[in-house]
CSV table of C-alpha atoms in Angstrom, one decimal:
chain,number,residue,atom,x,y,z
A,1,UNK,CA,-16.4,9.9,45.2
A,2,UNK,CA,-19.4,10.6,42.9
A,3,UNK,CA,-20.1,12.5,39.8
A,4,UNK,CA,-18.1,13.4,36.7
A,5,UNK,CA,-14.9,13.8,38.7
A,6,UNK,CA,-14.9,10.1,39.5
A,7,UNK,CA,-15.1,9.1,35.8
A,8,UNK,CA,-12.5,11.7,34.8
A,9,UNK,CA,-10.1,10.3,37.4
A,10,UNK,CA,-10.6,6.7,36.2
A,11,UNK,CA,-10.3,7.8,32.6
A,12,UNK,CA,-7.1,9.6,33.3
A,13,UNK,CA,-5.6,6.7,35.2
A,14,UNK,CA,-6.6,4.3,32.4
A,15,UNK,CA,-5.0,6.5,29.7
A,16,UNK,CA,-1.8,6.9,31.7
A,17,UNK,CA,-1.5,3.2,32.4
A,18,UNK,CA,-2.2,2.4,28.8
A,19,UNK,CA,0.6,4.8,27.6
A,20,UNK,CA,3.1,3.2,30.0
A,21,UNK,CA,1.9,-0.2,29.0
A,22,UNK,CA,2.6,0.8,25.3
A,23,UNK,CA,6.1,1.6,26.2
A,24,UNK,CA,6.6,-1.7,27.9
A,25,UNK,CA,5.0,-3.5,24.9
A,26,UNK,CA,7.4,-1.8,22.5
A,27,UNK,CA,10.4,-2.8,24.6
A,28,UNK,CA,9.4,-6.4,24.6
A,29,UNK,CA,8.2,-6.5,21.0
A,30,UNK,CA,4.5,-7.0,21.8
A,31,UNK,CA,1.7,-5.0,20.0
A,32,UNK,CA,0.8,-2.0,22.2
A,33,UNK,CA,-2.8,-2.5,21.2
A,34,UNK,CA,-2.8,-5.9,23.0
A,35,UNK,CA,-1.7,-4.1,26.2
A,36,UNK,CA,-4.4,-1.5,25.9
A,37,UNK,CA,-6.9,-4.4,25.6
A,38,UNK,CA,-5.4,-6.1,28.6
A,39,UNK,CA,-5.6,-2.9,30.7
A,40,UNK,CA,-9.3,-2.6,29.9
A,41,UNK,CA,-9.9,-6.3,30.8
A,42,UNK,CA,-8.0,-5.8,34.1
A,43,UNK,CA,-10.1,-2.8,35.1
A,44,UNK,CA,-13.3,-4.3,33.8
A,45,UNK,CA,-12.9,-7.5,35.8
A,46,UNK,CA,-13.1,-6.0,39.3
A,47,UNK,CA,-13.0,-2.1,39.2
A,48,UNK,CA,-15.2,-0.7,36.5
A,49,UNK,CA,-18.7,-1.9,35.6
A,50,UNK,CA,-19.3,-1.4,31.9
A,51,UNK,CA,-21.6,-3.6,29.8
A,52,UNK,CA,-23.0,-1.3,27.1
A,53,UNK,CA,-22.6,-2.8,23.6
A,54,UNK,CA,-24.3,0.2,22.1
A,55,UNK,CA,-21.8,2.6,23.6
A,56,UNK,CA,-18.9,0.4,22.6
A,57,UNK,CA,-20.3,0.3,19.0
A,58,UNK,CA,-20.5,4.1,18.9
A,59,UNK,CA,-17.0,4.6,20.3
A,60,UNK,CA,-15.6,2.1,17.8
A,61,UNK,CA,-17.4,3.8,14.9
A,62,UNK,CA,-15.9,7.2,15.8
A,63,UNK,CA,-12.4,5.7,16.4
A,64,UNK,CA,-12.4,3.7,13.2
A,65,UNK,CA,-13.2,6.9,11.2
A,66,UNK,CA,-10.2,8.7,12.7
A,67,UNK,CA,-7.9,5.6,12.3
A,68,UNK,CA,-8.9,5.0,8.7
A,69,UNK,CA,-8.6,8.7,7.7
A,70,UNK,CA,-5.2,9.0,9.4
A,71,UNK,CA,-4.0,5.8,7.8
A,72,UNK,CA,-5.1,7.1,4.4
A,73,UNK,CA,-3.2,10.4,5.0
A,74,UNK,CA,0.0,8.5,5.8
A,75,UNK,CA,-0.2,6.3,2.7
A,76,UNK,CA,1.6,7.4,-0.4
A,77,UNK,CA,-0.6,6.8,-3.5
A,78,UNK,CA,2.6,6.2,-5.6
A,79,UNK,CA,3.2,3.2,-3.3
A,80,UNK,CA,-0.4,2.0,-3.4
A,81,UNK,CA,-1.0,2.3,-7.2
A,82,UNK,CA,1.2,-0.8,-8.1
A,83,UNK,CA,-0.7,-3.0,-5.6
A,84,UNK,CA,-4.2,-1.6,-6.2
A,85,UNK,CA,-5.6,-4.7,-8.0
A,86,UNK,CA,-4.3,-7.4,-5.6
A,87,UNK,CA,-5.3,-5.2,-2.6
A,88,UNK,CA,-8.9,-4.8,-3.8
A,89,UNK,CA,-9.3,-8.5,-4.6
A,90,UNK,CA,-7.9,-9.4,-1.1
A,91,UNK,CA,-10.3,-6.8,0.4
A,92,UNK,CA,-13.4,-8.3,-1.3
A,93,UNK,CA,-13.0,-11.9,-2.6
A,94,UNK,CA,-10.6,-12.7,0.2
A,95,UNK,CA,-13.0,-11.6,2.9
A,96,UNK,CA,-15.9,-13.6,1.4
A,97,UNK,CA,-13.7,-16.7,1.1
A,98,UNK,CA,-12.4,-16.4,4.6
A,99,UNK,CA,-16.0,-16.0,5.9
A,100,UNK,CA,-17.2,-19.2,4.2
A,101,UNK,CA,-14.2,-21.3,5.1
A,102,UNK,CA,-14.3,-20.3,8.8
A,103,UNK,CA,-18.1,-20.5,8.9
A,104,UNK,CA,-18.0,-24.0,7.5
A,105,UNK,CA,-15.4,-25.0,10.1
A,106,UNK,CA,-17.3,-23.5,13.0
A,107,UNK,CA,-20.5,-25.3,11.9
A,108,UNK,CA,-18.6,-28.7,11.7
A,109,UNK,CA,-16.4,-28.2,14.8
A,110,UNK,CA,-18.9,-26.7,17.3
A,111,UNK,CA,-20.9,-29.9,18.0
A,112,UNK,CA,-17.7,-31.7,19.1
A,113,UNK,CA,-17.2,-29.0,21.7
A,114,UNK,CA,-20.7,-29.4,22.9
A,115,UNK,CA,-22.1,-26.2,21.2
A,116,UNK,CA,-25.0,-26.6,18.8
A,117,UNK,CA,-25.0,-23.8,16.2
A,118,UNK,CA,-26.9,-23.3,13.0
A,119,UNK,CA,-25.0,-22.7,9.7
A,120,UNK,CA,-26.3,-19.1,9.4
A,121,UNK,CA,-25.1,-18.4,13.0
A,122,UNK,CA,-21.7,-20.0,12.2
A,123,UNK,CA,-21.4,-17.8,9.1
A,124,UNK,CA,-22.3,-14.7,11.2
A,125,UNK,CA,-19.5,-15.5,13.6
A,126,UNK,CA,-17.1,-15.9,10.7
A,127,UNK,CA,-18.3,-12.7,9.0
A,128,UNK,CA,-17.6,-10.5,12.0
A,129,UNK,CA,-13.9,-11.5,11.9
A,130,UNK,CA,-13.5,-12.0,8.2
A,131,UNK,CA,-11.7,-8.7,7.6
A,132,UNK,CA,-8.2,-7.8,8.8
A,133,UNK,CA,-8.1,-4.9,11.3
A,134,UNK,CA,-6.9,-1.5,10.1
A,135,UNK,CA,-6.0,-0.3,13.6
A,136,UNK,CA,-3.8,-3.3,14.3
A,137,UNK,CA,-2.1,-3.3,10.9
A,138,UNK,CA,-1.4,0.4,10.7
A,139,UNK,CA,-0.2,0.5,14.3
A,140,UNK,CA,2.1,-2.5,14.2
A,141,UNK,CA,3.6,-2.0,10.8
A,142,UNK,CA,4.4,1.6,11.4
A,143,UNK,CA,5.6,1.2,15.0
A,144,UNK,CA,8.0,-1.5,13.9
A,145,UNK,CA,9.6,1.0,11.4
A,146,UNK,CA,10.7,-2.0,9.4
A,147,UNK,CA,10.9,-2.0,5.6
A,148,UNK,CA,9.2,-4.8,3.7
A,149,UNK,CA,10.3,-5.8,0.2
A,150,UNK,CA,8.0,-6.4,-2.8
A,151,UNK,CA,5.7,-3.5,-1.8
A,152,UNK,CA,4.1,-5.5,0.9
A,153,UNK,CA,3.5,-2.8,3.5
A,154,UNK,CA,1.3,-0.6,1.2
A,155,UNK,CA,-0.5,-3.8,0.0
A,156,UNK,CA,-1.3,-4.9,3.6
A,157,UNK,CA,-2.4,-1.4,4.6
A,158,UNK,CA,-4.6,-1.0,1.5
A,159,UNK,CA,-6.2,-4.3,2.2
A,160,UNK,CA,-6.9,-3.6,5.9
A,161,UNK,CA,-8.1,0.0,5.1
A,162,UNK,CA,-10.6,-1.2,2.5
A,163,UNK,CA,-11.8,-4.6,3.5
A,164,UNK,CA,-14.2,-3.5,6.3
A,165,UNK,CA,-17.2,-2.7,3.9
A,166,UNK,CA,-17.7,-6.3,2.7
A,167,UNK,CA,-17.4,-7.7,6.2
A,168,UNK,CA,-19.8,-5.1,7.5
A,169,UNK,CA,-22.3,-5.9,4.8
A,170,UNK,CA,-21.9,-9.7,5.4
A,171,UNK,CA,-22.5,-9.1,9.1
A,172,UNK,CA,-25.7,-7.1,8.5
A,173,UNK,CA,-27.0,-9.7,5.9
A,174,UNK,CA,-26.5,-12.6,8.2
A,175,UNK,CA,-28.0,-10.8,11.2
A,176,UNK,CA,-31.1,-10.3,9.1
A,177,UNK,CA,-31.1,-14.0,8.1
A,178,UNK,CA,-30.7,-15.2,11.7
A,179,UNK,CA,-33.3,-12.8,13.2
A,180,UNK,CA,-35.8,-13.7,10.5
A,181,UNK,CA,-36.1,-17.2,11.9
A,182,UNK,CA,-36.8,-20.4,10.2
A,183,UNK,CA,-40.4,-19.5,9.2
A,184,UNK,CA,-39.9,-15.9,8.1
A,185,UNK,CA,-38.2,-14.6,5.0
A,186,UNK,CA,-35.1,-12.4,5.4
A,187,UNK,CA,-35.5,-8.8,4.6
A,188,UNK,CA,-32.5,-8.8,2.3
A,189,UNK,CA,-32.2,-11.4,-0.5
A,190,UNK,CA,-28.9,-12.5,-2.0
A,191,UNK,CA,-29.5,-10.3,-5.0
A,192,UNK,CA,-30.3,-7.2,-3.0
A,193,UNK,CA,-27.3,-7.8,-0.8
A,194,UNK,CA,-25.0,-8.0,-3.8
A,195,UNK,CA,-26.6,-4.8,-5.1
A,196,UNK,CA,-26.2,-3.1,-1.7
A,197,UNK,CA,-22.5,-4.0,-1.7
A,198,UNK,CA,-21.8,-2.5,-5.1
A,199,UNK,CA,-23.8,0.6,-4.2
A,200,UNK,CA,-22.0,1.1,-1.0
A,201,UNK,CA,-18.6,0.6,-2.6
A,202,UNK,CA,-19.2,2.9,-5.6
A,203,UNK,CA,-20.9,5.6,-3.5
A,204,UNK,CA,-18.2,5.3,-0.9
A,205,UNK,CA,-15.4,5.7,-3.4
A,206,UNK,CA,-17.0,8.6,-5.3
A,207,UNK,CA,-18.0,10.6,-2.3
A,208,UNK,CA,-14.7,9.9,-0.5
A,209,UNK,CA,-12.8,11.2,-3.5
A,210,UNK,CA,-15.1,14.1,-4.1
A,211,UNK,CA,-15.1,15.2,-0.4
A,212,UNK,CA,-11.4,14.7,-0.2
A,213,UNK,CA,-10.7,17.0,-3.1
A,214,UNK,CA,-13.2,19.5,-1.7
A,215,UNK,CA,-11.5,19.4,1.7
A,216,UNK,CA,-8.1,20.1,0.2
A,217,UNK,CA,-9.6,23.0,-1.8
A,218,UNK,CA,-11.2,24.6,1.3
A,219,UNK,CA,-8.2,24.2,3.6
A,220,UNK,CA,-5.8,25.7,1.0
A,221,UNK,CA,-8.1,28.7,0.4
A,222,UNK,CA,-9.9,29.5,3.6
A,223,UNK,CA,-7.1,31.5,5.1
A,224,UNK,CA,-7.8,31.1,8.9
A,225,UNK,CA,-6.1,33.5,11.2
A,226,UNK,CA,-5.5,30.8,13.9
A,227,UNK,CA,-3.5,27.8,12.5
A,228,UNK,CA,-4.9,25.6,15.2
A,229,UNK,CA,-8.4,25.8,13.7
A,230,UNK,CA,-7.2,23.9,10.6
A,231,UNK,CA,-7.1,20.7,12.7
A,232,UNK,CA,-10.6,21.3,13.9
A,233,UNK,CA,-11.8,22.0,10.3
A,234,UNK,CA,-10.2,18.8,9.0
A,235,UNK,CA,-11.6,16.7,11.9
A,236,UNK,CA,-15.1,18.1,11.2
A,237,UNK,CA,-14.7,17.3,7.5
A,238,UNK,CA,-13.8,13.8,8.4
A,239,UNK,CA,-17.0,13.2,10.3
A,240,UNK,CA,-19.0,15.1,7.7
A,241,UNK,CA,-17.7,12.7,5.0
A,242,UNK,CA,-18.5,9.6,7.1
A,243,UNK,CA,-22.0,10.7,8.1
A,244,UNK,CA,-23.1,12.1,4.7
A,245,UNK,CA,-21.8,9.0,2.8
A,246,UNK,CA,-23.6,6.7,5.2
A,247,UNK,CA,-26.8,8.6,4.8
A,248,UNK,CA,-26.4,8.4,1.0
A,249,UNK,CA,-26.2,4.6,1.3
A,250,UNK,CA,-22.5,4.5,0.7
A,251,UNK,CA,-19.9,2.9,3.0
A,252,UNK,CA,-18.6,5.6,5.3
A,253,UNK,CA,-15.5,3.7,6.4
A,254,UNK,CA,-14.3,3.3,2.8
A,255,UNK,CA,-15.2,7.0,2.1
A,256,UNK,CA,-13.0,8.3,4.9
A,257,UNK,CA,-10.1,6.1,3.9
A,258,UNK,CA,-10.3,7.3,0.3
A,259,UNK,CA,-10.6,10.9,1.5
A,260,UNK,CA,-7.6,10.4,3.7
A,261,UNK,CA,-5.6,9.2,0.7
A,262,UNK,CA,-6.7,12.2,-1.3
A,263,UNK,CA,-5.9,14.7,1.4
A,264,UNK,CA,-2.5,13.1,2.2
A,265,UNK,CA,-1.3,13.0,-1.4
A,266,UNK,CA,-2.1,16.6,-2.2
A,267,UNK,CA,-0.4,19.9,-1.2
A,268,UNK,CA,-2.1,21.1,1.9
A,269,UNK,CA,-1.7,24.2,4.0
A,270,UNK,CA,-0.2,23.4,7.5
A,271,UNK,CA,0.2,19.8,6.5
A,272,UNK,CA,2.8,19.1,9.1
A,273,UNK,CA,0.7,20.4,11.9
A,274,UNK,CA,-2.4,18.5,10.7
A,275,UNK,CA,-0.4,15.2,10.4
A,276,UNK,CA,1.0,15.6,13.9
A,277,UNK,CA,-2.5,16.4,15.3
A,278,UNK,CA,-4.0,13.3,13.6
A,279,UNK,CA,-1.2,11.0,14.7
A,280,UNK,CA,-1.8,12.0,18.3
A,281,UNK,CA,-5.6,11.8,17.9
A,282,UNK,CA,-5.4,8.4,16.3
A,283,UNK,CA,-3.4,7.0,19.2
A,284,UNK,CA,-5.8,8.5,21.6
A,285,UNK,CA,-8.8,6.9,19.9
A,286,UNK,CA,-7.0,3.6,19.5
A,287,UNK,CA,-6.3,3.5,23.2
A,288,UNK,CA,-9.9,4.5,24.0
A,289,UNK,CA,-11.3,1.9,21.6
A,290,UNK,CA,-9.3,-1.0,22.9
A,291,UNK,CA,-9.8,0.0,26.5
A,292,UNK,CA,-13.6,0.1,26.0
A,293,UNK,CA,-13.5,-3.3,24.2
A,294,UNK,CA,-11.5,-4.7,27.2
A,295,UNK,CA,-14.0,-3.3,29.7
A,296,UNK,CA,-17.0,-4.8,27.8
A,297,UNK,CA,-15.8,-8.4,27.9
A,298,UNK,CA,-16.8,-10.7,30.8
A,299,UNK,CA,-13.5,-12.4,31.7
A,300,UNK,CA,-15.3,-15.3,33.6
A,301,UNK,CA,-17.4,-16.1,30.5
A,302,UNK,CA,-14.4,-15.7,28.3
A,303,UNK,CA,-12.6,-18.4,30.3
A,304,UNK,CA,-15.5,-20.9,29.9
A,305,UNK,CA,-14.0,-24.2,28.6
A,306,UNK,CA,-16.3,-24.3,25.6
A,307,UNK,CA,-15.4,-20.8,24.6
A,308,UNK,CA,-11.7,-21.5,25.1
A,309,UNK,CA,-11.7,-24.7,23.0
A,310,UNK,CA,-13.9,-23.3,20.2
A,311,UNK,CA,-12.0,-20.0,20.1
A,312,UNK,CA,-8.7,-21.8,20.1
A,313,UNK,CA,-9.7,-24.1,17.2
A,314,UNK,CA,-11.1,-21.2,15.2
A,315,UNK,CA,-8.1,-19.1,15.8
A,316,UNK,CA,-5.7,-21.8,14.7
A,317,UNK,CA,-7.9,-22.7,11.7
A,318,UNK,CA,-8.0,-19.0,10.6
A,319,UNK,CA,-4.3,-18.4,10.9
A,320,UNK,CA,-3.1,-21.7,9.3
A,321,UNK,CA,-5.9,-22.6,6.9
A,322,UNK,CA,-8.5,-20.0,6.1
A,323,UNK,CA,-6.3,-16.9,5.7
A,324,UNK,CA,-3.5,-18.7,3.7
A,325,UNK,CA,-6.1,-20.4,1.4
A,326,UNK,CA,-7.9,-17.1,0.6
A,327,UNK,CA,-4.6,-15.2,0.1
A,328,UNK,CA,-3.1,-17.9,-2.2
A,329,UNK,CA,-6.3,-18.1,-4.2
A,330,UNK,CA,-6.7,-14.3,-4.6
A,331,UNK,CA,-3.1,-13.8,-5.6
A,332,UNK,CA,-3.0,-16.5,-8.2
A,333,UNK,CA,-3.3,-14.0,-11.1
A,334,UNK,CA,-0.4,-11.9,-9.8
A,335,UNK,CA,2.8,-13.6,-10.7
A,336,UNK,CA,5.1,-10.8,-9.4
A,337,UNK,CA,4.7,-11.9,-5.8
A,338,UNK,CA,7.1,-14.6,-4.7
A,339,UNK,CA,5.9,-17.5,-2.6
A,340,UNK,CA,7.7,-16.0,0.4
A,341,UNK,CA,5.7,-12.8,-0.1
A,342,UNK,CA,2.4,-14.8,-0.3
A,343,UNK,CA,3.3,-16.6,2.9
A,344,UNK,CA,4.0,-13.3,4.7
A,345,UNK,CA,0.7,-11.8,3.5
A,346,UNK,CA,-1.0,-14.9,4.8
A,347,UNK,CA,0.6,-14.5,8.2
A,348,UNK,CA,-0.1,-10.8,8.7
A,349,UNK,CA,-3.9,-11.2,8.6
A,350,UNK,CA,-4.2,-9.5,11.9
A,351,UNK,CA,-7.5,-9.4,13.8
A,352,UNK,CA,-8.2,-6.6,16.2
A,353,UNK,CA,-10.8,-4.0,17.1
A,354,UNK,CA,-12.9,-4.2,14.0
A,355,UNK,CA,-14.0,-7.9,14.4
A,356,UNK,CA,-14.9,-7.2,18.1
A,357,UNK,CA,-16.9,-4.1,17.1
A,358,UNK,CA,-18.7,-6.1,14.4
A,359,UNK,CA,-19.4,-8.7,17.1
A,360,UNK,CA,-21.3,-6.1,19.1
A,361,UNK,CA,-23.9,-5.9,16.3
A,362,UNK,CA,-25.5,-9.3,17.2
A,363,UNK,CA,-25.5,-8.2,20.9
A,364,UNK,CA,-27.3,-5.0,20.0
A,365,UNK,CA,-29.8,-7.0,17.9
A,366,UNK,CA,-30.4,-9.4,20.9
A,367,UNK,CA,-29.7,-12.5,18.9
A,368,UNK,CA,-29.7,-15.7,20.9
A,369,UNK,CA,-26.1,-16.9,21.3
A,370,UNK,CA,-24.7,-13.5,20.6
A,371,UNK,CA,-22.7,-13.5,23.8
A,372,UNK,CA,-21.0,-16.7,22.9
A,373,UNK,CA,-20.2,-15.3,19.5
A,374,UNK,CA,-18.7,-12.1,21.0
A,375,UNK,CA,-16.5,-14.1,23.4
A,376,UNK,CA,-15.2,-16.4,20.7
A,377,UNK,CA,-14.3,-13.4,18.4
A,378,UNK,CA,-12.6,-11.7,21.4
A,379,UNK,CA,-10.5,-14.8,22.1
A,380,UNK,CA,-9.6,-15.2,18.4
A,381,UNK,CA,-8.5,-11.5,18.4
A,382,UNK,CA,-6.3,-12.0,21.4
A,383,UNK,CA,-4.7,-15.0,19.8
A,384,UNK,CA,-4.1,-13.1,16.6
A,385,UNK,CA,-2.5,-10.2,18.4
A,386,UNK,CA,-0.3,-12.4,20.6
A,387,UNK,CA,0.8,-14.9,18.0
A,388,UNK,CA,0.8,-12.9,14.7
A,389,UNK,CA,1.2,-9.4,16.1
A,390,UNK,CA,4.4,-10.3,18.0
A,391,UNK,CA,5.9,-12.0,15.0
A,392,UNK,CA,5.4,-9.4,12.3
A,393,UNK,CA,9.1,-8.5,12.3
A,394,UNK,CA,10.4,-12.0,13.0
A,395,UNK,CA,8.4,-13.6,10.2
A,396,UNK,CA,9.6,-10.9,7.7
A,397,UNK,CA,13.2,-11.6,8.8
A,398,UNK,CA,12.7,-15.3,8.5
A,399,UNK,CA,11.3,-15.1,5.0
A,400,UNK,CA,14.0,-12.6,3.9
A,401,UNK,CA,11.6,-9.8,3.2
A,402,UNK,CA,12.7,-7.3,5.7
A,403,UNK,CA,15.2,-4.5,5.4
A,404,UNK,CA,16.2,-1.8,7.8
A,405,UNK,CA,14.6,1.5,7.1
A,406,UNK,CA,16.9,4.5,7.3
A,407,UNK,CA,16.0,6.9,10.1
A,408,UNK,CA,16.7,10.6,9.9
A,409,UNK,CA,19.6,11.8,11.9
A,410,UNK,CA,18.0,15.2,12.2
A,411,UNK,CA,14.4,14.3,13.0
A,412,UNK,CA,14.7,14.2,16.7
A,413,UNK,CA,17.3,17.0,16.8
A,414,UNK,CA,15.0,19.4,14.9
A,415,UNK,CA,12.3,18.8,17.5
A,416,UNK,CA,14.1,18.3,20.8
A,417,UNK,CA,17.9,18.6,21.0
A,418,UNK,CA,18.9,21.3,18.5
A,419,UNK,CA,19.9,24.5,20.1
A,420,UNK,CA,19.6,26.5,16.9
A,421,UNK,CA,16.6,28.8,16.5
A,422,UNK,CA,14.6,29.9,13.5
A,423,UNK,CA,13.5,33.5,13.1
A,424,UNK,CA,11.6,35.3,10.4
A,425,UNK,CA,12.2,39.0,9.6
A,426,UNK,CA,11.3,41.4,6.9
A,427,UNK,CA,14.1,43.2,5.0
A,428,UNK,CA,14.1,47.0,5.5
A,429,UNK,CA,16.2,49.8,4.0
A,430,UNK,CA,18.7,49.8,6.9
A,431,UNK,CA,19.6,46.2,6.3
A,432,UNK,CA,20.6,47.0,2.7
A,433,UNK,CA,22.9,50.1,3.5
A,434,UNK,CA,26.1,48.1,3.0
A,435,UNK,CA,24.8,46.4,-0.3
A,436,UNK,CA,21.8,44.5,-1.6
A,437,UNK,CA,23.5,41.1,-1.9
A,438,UNK,CA,23.0,38.5,0.8
A,439,UNK,CA,26.8,38.4,1.3
A,440,UNK,CA,26.7,42.1,2.2
A,441,UNK,CA,24.4,41.4,5.1
A,442,UNK,CA,26.0,41.6,8.6
A,443,UNK,CA,25.1,38.6,10.6
A,444,UNK,CA,26.6,36.7,13.6
A,445,UNK,CA,28.8,33.6,13.1
A,446,UNK,CA,26.9,30.3,12.7
A,447,UNK,CA,24.0,32.1,11.2
A,448,UNK,CA,22.4,31.3,7.8
A,449,UNK,CA,19.6,32.7,5.8
A,450,UNK,CA,18.0,29.4,4.7
A,451,UNK,CA,15.0,30.8,2.7
A,452,UNK,CA,13.6,33.9,1.1
A,453,UNK,CA,9.9,34.7,0.5
A,454,UNK,CA,9.3,37.3,-2.2
A,455,UNK,CA,5.7,38.1,-3.3
A,456,UNK,CA,4.5,34.6,-2.3
A,457,UNK,CA,7.4,32.8,-4.0
A,458,UNK,CA,10.1,30.9,-2.0
A,459,UNK,CA,13.7,30.2,-2.9
A,460,UNK,CA,16.9,29.1,-1.2
A,461,UNK,CA,19.4,32.0,-1.6
A,462,UNK,CA,23.1,32.0,-2.3
A,463,UNK,CA,25.6,34.6,-1.2
A,464,UNK,CA,25.2,36.5,-4.5
A,465,UNK,CA,21.4,36.6,-4.2
A,466,UNK,CA,20.0,40.1,-4.4
A,467,UNK,CA,17.7,41.1,-1.6
A,468,UNK,CA,14.8,43.5,-1.9
A,469,UNK,CA,13.1,45.7,0.6
A,470,UNK,CA,10.0,43.8,1.8
A,471,UNK,CA,11.6,40.3,1.4
A,472,UNK,CA,10.9,37.9,4.2
A,473,UNK,CA,14.0,36.0,5.5
A,474,UNK,CA,14.0,32.7,7.3
A,475,UNK,CA,17.1,32.7,9.5
A,476,UNK,CA,18.7,29.8,11.4
A,477,UNK,CA,21.3,30.6,14.1
A,478,UNK,CA,23.2,29.1,17.0
A,479,UNK,CA,23.6,32.5,18.5
A,480,UNK,CA,20.1,33.8,18.9
A,481,UNK,CA,21.0,36.5,21.5
A,482,UNK,CA,23.6,38.0,19.2
A,483,UNK,CA,21.2,37.8,16.3
A,484,UNK,CA,18.4,39.5,18.2
A,485,UNK,CA,20.9,42.3,19.1
A,486,UNK,CA,21.8,42.6,15.4
A,487,UNK,CA,18.1,42.9,14.5
A,488,UNK,CA,17.7,45.8,16.9
A,489,UNK,CA,20.7,47.5,15.2
A,490,UNK,CA,18.9,47.1,11.8
A,491,UNK,CA,15.8,48.8,13.4
A,492,UNK,CA,13.7,45.6,13.2
A,493,UNK,CA,11.0,45.5,15.9
A,494,UNK,CA,8.9,42.6,14.6
A,495,UNK,CA,10.7,39.3,14.8
A,496,UNK,CA,8.9,35.9,14.5
A,497,UNK,CA,10.5,33.1,16.5
A,498,UNK,CA,9.9,29.4,15.8
């Protein structure tokens, strides 16, 4: 089988298997993202030939934009505000500390494994995985549906959503240092690197906030006839924000996260539809991203003893030493967090797609030893997802920080099992012949008028509410057929069904 049909078939099979694997993962308490990665590795080992780091990098960039924007939309600013300061410090100082601690460890430990590595190369390896992964954190914390005390969930989500810029800049700086060689001078000095970081952060925040406000204004006022186009408009706005901010020397990832925060915390037309669309779209891109990363890795090279030993040592050091040391240091000024909370934050330093995507940058730059670096980062990511990802809930329970979130009794019923139907009709003169009060209206049993729209204003009516000709009524009924018959008796021809 040749042509596009072959790739469509393989893509469809991969997506279906990944979705089924996600269901299995949820049942056994494993992160679904780990299963997506495993499916990609399985198919990449013997079925699909894929070795394009550039394509992986592009797919990862697009996926991260969607994931960060959707994560921002789902984050309530009222929850983030109290943890803004510690979150920002963890996302900046914490990333730098982690990079230097892990880099120093790699430089000292690698020779004992039989791998000679320079200090800049060791730092580059550490920089690529110095940030926690937004896709993993958002996915695991929200899939578990477990409440965390001391405002820990918004803190972890804020950190993971905003700590990519500093890791990205560290990675670019160290690639420049490594490629410059021993004799040449790096293009970026330390001073210019620090300046670039502040420019990227400031421009990213400003443009993210400005574009976010502009997006809300446009969506609320554009008045599209087809509601489905609002999702297209918001998606286009997302990519506009990322690309424009990047071209303006700001950090596009930070900008889309900030824009998502702004959009999600303001009144928005068709917000429920947009949220549902982006939830589905986010899962699609997470699956595609992790599948692609799994396809890229060479399993035989990943299982090389030197890679296994070095990756195992780095993974253990990062989980038990580097992450706890950076968290404890960064949170010293914030006395409100208990020691148990600090331990939990230290433990949920999940690595995932972002470190692997950053590890493709040395591959694209054709740096000597980049393949070893990529395989070590990949192995550390798997360790993090297996060990930390599967114990997110267990550790919270062990430390006494978990509580059971209340689930809506009506959420599923409204979507799937409820037999009642919503209809919208406009009040005419015939409906008011027996009186203008709502209680005078003849309706079937088990039928309620739940809302009235009058001249653009909405209110929930009581029985003594006076109805006017031209009012729009939102009606809920268990007896839709009888209601439709009653509408015909009222002379109503146009009925909107939901």
